[in-house]
Amino acid sequence: GTEALPFRTINKGVEMLEAGDTLYIRAGLYSEEVRVDASGTPGNPITISAYPEESPVIDAQNSLPGDYEGFLIMLRGDYIILSGLEIKNVYGTAVLVQGNYNIVRRMKIHHCLNKGIIVSGGGYCPDGITNTGNIVEDNEIWMTSLIHEGVTEGGKWVGALTAARCPENTIIRRNKVHEN
């Protein structure tokens, strides 16, 4: 994609990513699940970011990812930077950080049935550490864990922003988390 002839979906751009690439998301409304399996390197991360001075929105329309336990955006590769998007109306968790040395910053995440952001290697850690060195910073997360609205006892394991299932050296800083 180019500025004059951009890809029509975020996923098309993600399919093309290699170490050192930047995928800019232009202003607009998107409704798609995104899985990033590609990896950057320490000196050449992959960046997925809002185009400068623009505010793209991923609206899951209360139907994506299609499963309460699913994830709208999955960062499975290493050395990925995700920045500047608004994500809303998620029928599950908005962002899963599963790789190593990834950064999620300056996101606006709201109205999620499950979590806003989780840093997790998955599983229940039978062999110890599952991912390492991830950073979640300067995000605003609100109105998540909506599955609990009206629940007076019991419930599910949800949260607005969490690191769980054996991540190591996860940094969570300067996030604004409210009304969850």
mmCIF file of C-alpha atoms in Angstrom:
data_model
loop_
_atom_site.group_PDB
_atom_site.id
_atom_site.type_symbol
_atom_site.label_atom_id
_atom_site.label_comp_id
_atom_site.label_asym_id
_atom_site.label_seq_id
_atom_site.Cartn_x
_atom_site.Cartn_y
_atom_site.Cartn_z
ATOM 1 C CA GLY A 1 0.000 0.000 0.000
ATOM 2 C CA THR A 2 0.969 3.594 -0.550
ATOM 3 C CA GLU A 3 -0.452 6.899 0.577
ATOM 4 C CA ALA A 4 -2.116 7.305 -2.825
ATOM 5 C CA LEU A 5 -3.273 3.651 -3.056
ATOM 6 C CA PRO A 6 -3.680 2.310 0.481
ATOM 7 C CA PHE A 7 -4.728 -1.199 1.380
ATOM 8 C CA ARG A 8 -8.441 -1.429 2.184
ATOM 9 C CA THR A 9 -7.996 -3.463 5.375
ATOM 10 C CA ILE A 10 -5.616 -3.512 8.285
ATOM 11 C CA ASN A 11 -5.117 -7.241 7.741
ATOM 12 C CA LYS A 12 -3.818 -6.741 4.198
ATOM 13 C CA GLY A 13 -1.186 -4.405 5.576
ATOM 14 C CA VAL A 14 -0.337 -6.809 8.397
ATOM 15 C CA GLU A 15 0.180 -9.644 5.884
ATOM 16 C CA MET A 16 2.960 -7.601 4.232
ATOM 17 C CA LEU A 17 4.886 -6.664 7.400
ATOM 18 C CA GLU A 18 8.553 -7.512 7.880
ATOM 19 C CA ALA A 19 11.153 -6.338 10.398
ATOM 20 C CA GLY A 20 11.575 -2.558 10.252
ATOM 21 C CA ASP A 21 8.247 -1.878 8.511
ATOM 22 C CA THR A 22 5.643 0.651 9.649
ATOM 23 C CA LEU A 23 1.971 0.168 8.862
ATOM 24 C CA TYR A 24 0.071 3.435 9.211
ATOM 25 C CA ILE A 25 -3.675 3.171 9.747
ATOM 26 C CA ARG A 26 -5.539 6.127 8.251
ATOM 27 C CA ALA A 27 -8.542 7.754 9.889
ATOM 28 C CA GLY A 28 -11.689 5.749 9.374
ATOM 29 C CA LEU A 29 -13.822 3.032 10.866
ATOM 30 C CA TYR A 30 -12.558 -0.555 10.665
ATOM 31 C CA SER A 31 -14.253 -3.763 11.779
ATOM 32 C CA GLU A 32 -11.866 -6.719 11.678
ATOM 33 C CA GLU A 33 -9.851 -9.073 13.842
ATOM 34 C CA VAL A 34 -6.087 -8.628 13.516
ATOM 35 C CA ARG A 35 -3.402 -11.234 14.218
ATOM 36 C CA VAL A 36 0.249 -10.211 13.939
ATOM 37 C CA ASP A 37 2.547 -13.233 13.715
ATOM 38 C CA ALA A 38 5.487 -11.449 12.035
ATOM 39 C CA SER A 39 8.398 -10.297 14.184
ATOM 40 C CA GLY A 40 10.673 -7.327 14.135
ATOM 41 C CA THR A 41 14.159 -7.259 15.636
ATOM 42 C CA PRO A 42 15.647 -5.183 18.471
ATOM 43 C CA GLY A 43 16.881 -2.527 16.038
ATOM 44 C CA ASN A 44 14.052 -2.898 13.519
ATOM 45 C CA PRO A 45 10.686 -3.357 15.206
ATOM 46 C CA ILE A 46 7.420 -3.658 13.312
ATOM 47 C CA THR A 47 5.206 -0.641 13.962
ATOM 48 C CA ILE A 48 1.424 -0.535 13.536
ATOM 49 C CA SER A 49 0.280 2.986 14.246
ATOM 50 C CA ALA A 50 -2.324 5.639 13.625
ATOM 51 C CA TYR A 51 -1.281 7.874 10.750
ATOM 52 C CA PRO A 52 0.155 11.124 12.213
ATOM 53 C CA GLU A 53 -2.564 13.524 13.351
ATOM 54 C CA GLU A 54 -5.337 11.004 12.534
ATOM 55 C CA SER A 55 -7.559 8.881 14.784
ATOM 56 C CA PRO A 56 -8.512 5.508 13.291
ATOM 57 C CA VAL A 57 -11.157 3.445 15.100
ATOM 58 C CA ILE A 58 -11.618 -0.313 15.172
ATOM 59 C CA ASP A 59 -15.269 -0.912 16.018
ATOM 60 C CA ALA A 60 -15.892 -4.593 16.748
ATOM 61 C CA GLN A 61 -19.640 -3.884 16.626
ATOM 62 C CA ASN A 62 -20.272 -6.037 19.707
ATOM 63 C CA SER A 63 -19.780 -9.143 17.547
ATOM 64 C CA LEU A 64 -16.006 -9.535 17.126
ATOM 65 C CA PRO A 65 -14.014 -11.586 17.962
ATOM 66 C CA GLY A 66 -17.115 -13.769 18.043
ATOM 67 C CA ASP A 67 -16.246 -15.474 21.315
ATOM 68 C CA TYR A 68 -16.186 -13.965 24.800
ATOM 69 C CA GLU A 69 -12.779 -15.623 25.346
ATOM 70 C CA GLY A 70 -11.380 -14.450 21.984
ATOM 71 C CA PHE A 71 -9.092 -11.530 21.119
ATOM 72 C CA LEU A 72 -9.667 -8.723 18.621
ATOM 73 C CA ILE A 73 -5.952 -7.909 18.167
ATOM 74 C CA MET A 74 -3.289 -10.539 18.855
ATOM 75 C CA LEU A 75 0.401 -9.592 18.942
ATOM 76 C CA ARG A 76 1.998 -13.027 18.644
ATOM 77 C CA GLY A 77 5.307 -11.953 17.111
ATOM 78 C CA ASP A 78 8.195 -10.192 18.823
ATOM 79 C CA TYR A 79 9.344 -6.562 18.698
ATOM 80 C CA ILE A 80 5.998 -5.084 17.616
ATOM 81 C CA ILE A 81 4.802 -1.575 18.473
ATOM 82 C CA LEU A 82 1.029 -0.958 18.462
ATOM 83 C CA SER A 83 0.118 2.691 18.891
ATOM 84 C CA GLY A 84 -2.576 5.327 18.620
ATOM 85 C CA LEU A 85 -5.726 3.366 17.748
ATOM 86 C CA GLU A 86 -9.155 3.510 19.344
ATOM 87 C CA ILE A 87 -10.798 0.113 19.872
ATOM 88 C CA LYS A 88 -14.416 -0.179 20.954
ATOM 89 C CA ASN A 89 -17.435 -2.476 21.290
ATOM 90 C CA VAL A 90 -15.418 -5.688 21.637
ATOM 91 C CA TYR A 91 -17.199 -9.005 22.228
ATOM 92 C CA GLY A 92 -14.186 -10.414 24.092
ATOM 93 C CA THR A 93 -10.743 -8.950 24.814
ATOM 94 C CA ALA A 94 -9.411 -6.017 22.777
ATOM 95 C CA VAL A 95 -5.629 -6.713 22.779
ATOM 96 C CA LEU A 96 -3.576 -9.812 23.624
ATOM 97 C CA VAL A 97 0.182 -9.312 23.877
ATOM 98 C CA GLN A 98 1.591 -12.801 23.535
ATOM 99 C CA GLY A 99 5.040 -12.287 22.000
ATOM 100 C CA ASN A 100 8.185 -10.782 23.495
ATOM 101 C CA TYR A 101 9.468 -7.190 23.648
ATOM 102 C CA ASN A 102 6.258 -5.672 22.309
ATOM 103 C CA ILE A 103 4.951 -2.196 23.124
ATOM 104 C CA VAL A 104 1.295 -1.119 23.309
ATOM 105 C CA ARG A 105 0.965 2.634 23.750
ATOM 106 C CA ARG A 106 -1.399 5.572 23.357
ATOM 107 C CA MET A 107 -4.424 3.364 22.715
ATOM 108 C CA LYS A 108 -8.017 4.213 23.643
ATOM 109 C CA ILE A 109 -9.868 1.011 24.486
ATOM 110 C CA HIS A 110 -13.450 0.922 25.708
ATOM 111 C CA HIS A 111 -16.670 -1.053 25.860
ATOM 112 C CA CYS A 112 -15.251 -4.575 25.982
ATOM 113 C CA LEU A 113 -17.181 -7.560 27.254
ATOM 114 C CA ASN A 114 -13.924 -9.034 28.625
ATOM 115 C CA LYS A 115 -10.480 -7.406 29.038
ATOM 116 C CA GLY A 116 -9.002 -4.270 27.525
ATOM 117 C CA ILE A 117 -5.366 -5.444 27.351
ATOM 118 C CA ILE A 118 -3.771 -8.649 28.618
ATOM 119 C CA VAL A 119 -0.088 -9.566 28.489
ATOM 120 C CA SER A 120 0.001 -13.355 28.611
ATOM 121 C CA GLY A 121 1.831 -16.245 27.058
ATOM 122 C CA GLY A 122 -1.319 -18.325 27.287
ATOM 123 C CA GLY A 123 -1.868 -21.629 29.007
ATOM 124 C CA TYR A 124 -1.219 -22.062 32.686
ATOM 125 C CA CYS A 125 2.589 -21.899 32.717
ATOM 126 C CA PRO A 126 3.520 -25.544 33.254
ATOM 127 C CA ASP A 127 7.062 -24.758 32.109
ATOM 128 C CA GLY A 128 7.485 -21.309 33.671
ATOM 129 C CA ILE A 129 8.009 -18.039 31.768
ATOM 130 C CA THR A 130 5.806 -17.621 28.703
ATOM 131 C CA ASN A 131 6.788 -14.168 27.379
ATOM 132 C CA THR A 132 9.100 -11.372 28.436
ATOM 133 C CA GLY A 133 9.970 -7.695 28.142
ATOM 134 C CA ASN A 134 6.600 -6.262 27.067
ATOM 135 C CA ILE A 135 5.539 -2.674 27.800
ATOM 136 C CA VAL A 136 1.996 -1.279 28.112
ATOM 137 C CA GLU A 137 2.055 2.496 28.565
ATOM 138 C CA ASP A 138 0.085 5.703 28.213
ATOM 139 C CA ASN A 139 -3.213 4.023 27.287
ATOM 140 C CA GLU A 140 -6.743 4.903 28.379
ATOM 141 C CA ILE A 141 -8.958 1.911 29.133
ATOM 142 C CA TRP A 142 -12.562 2.208 30.312
ATOM 143 C CA MET A 143 -15.854 0.346 30.355
ATOM 144 C CA THR A 144 -14.322 -3.139 30.145
ATOM 145 C CA SER A 145 -15.386 -6.316 31.962
ATOM 146 C CA LEU A 146 -18.934 -5.516 30.855
ATOM 147 C CA ILE A 147 -19.920 -9.163 31.276
ATOM 148 C CA HIS A 148 -20.140 -8.302 34.986
ATOM 149 C CA GLU A 149 -22.796 -5.620 34.639
ATOM 150 C CA GLY A 150 -25.615 -6.576 36.936
ATOM 151 C CA VAL A 151 -23.778 -9.632 38.351
ATOM 152 C CA THR A 152 -24.041 -9.755 42.143
ATOM 153 C CA GLU A 153 -22.009 -12.907 42.842
ATOM 154 C CA GLY A 154 -19.742 -15.292 40.989
ATOM 155 C CA GLY A 155 -18.577 -14.271 37.562
ATOM 156 C CA LYS A 156 -15.665 -14.713 35.208
ATOM 157 C CA TRP A 157 -11.976 -13.777 35.261
ATOM 158 C CA VAL A 158 -11.917 -10.388 33.591
ATOM 159 C CA GLY A 159 -10.054 -7.132 34.005
ATOM 160 C CA ALA A 160 -9.248 -3.873 32.299
ATOM 161 C CA LEU A 161 -5.462 -4.224 32.080
ATOM 162 C CA THR A 162 -3.558 -7.252 33.293
ATOM 163 C CA ALA A 163 -0.413 -9.333 33.014
ATOM 164 C CA ALA A 164 -1.167 -12.983 33.720
ATOM 165 C CA ARG A 165 -0.028 -16.555 33.133
ATOM 166 C CA CYS A 166 3.707 -16.187 33.669
ATOM 167 C CA PRO A 167 4.963 -13.137 31.774
ATOM 168 C CA GLU A 168 8.341 -11.839 32.929
ATOM 169 C CA ASN A 169 9.630 -8.257 33.096
ATOM 170 C CA THR A 170 6.326 -6.722 31.989
ATOM 171 C CA ILE A 171 6.155 -2.961 32.455
ATOM 172 C CA ILE A 172 2.730 -1.350 32.892
ATOM 173 C CA ARG A 173 2.957 2.407 33.408
ATOM 174 C CA ARG A 174 1.094 5.701 33.053
ATOM 175 C CA ASN A 175 -2.186 4.129 31.948
ATOM 176 C CA LYS A 176 -5.532 5.700 32.790
ATOM 177 C CA VAL A 177 -7.972 2.947 33.760
ATOM 178 C CA HIS A 178 -11.487 3.872 34.894
ATOM 179 C CA GLU A 179 -15.169 2.859 35.022
ATOM 180 C CA ASN A 180 -14.527 -0.847 34.691
#
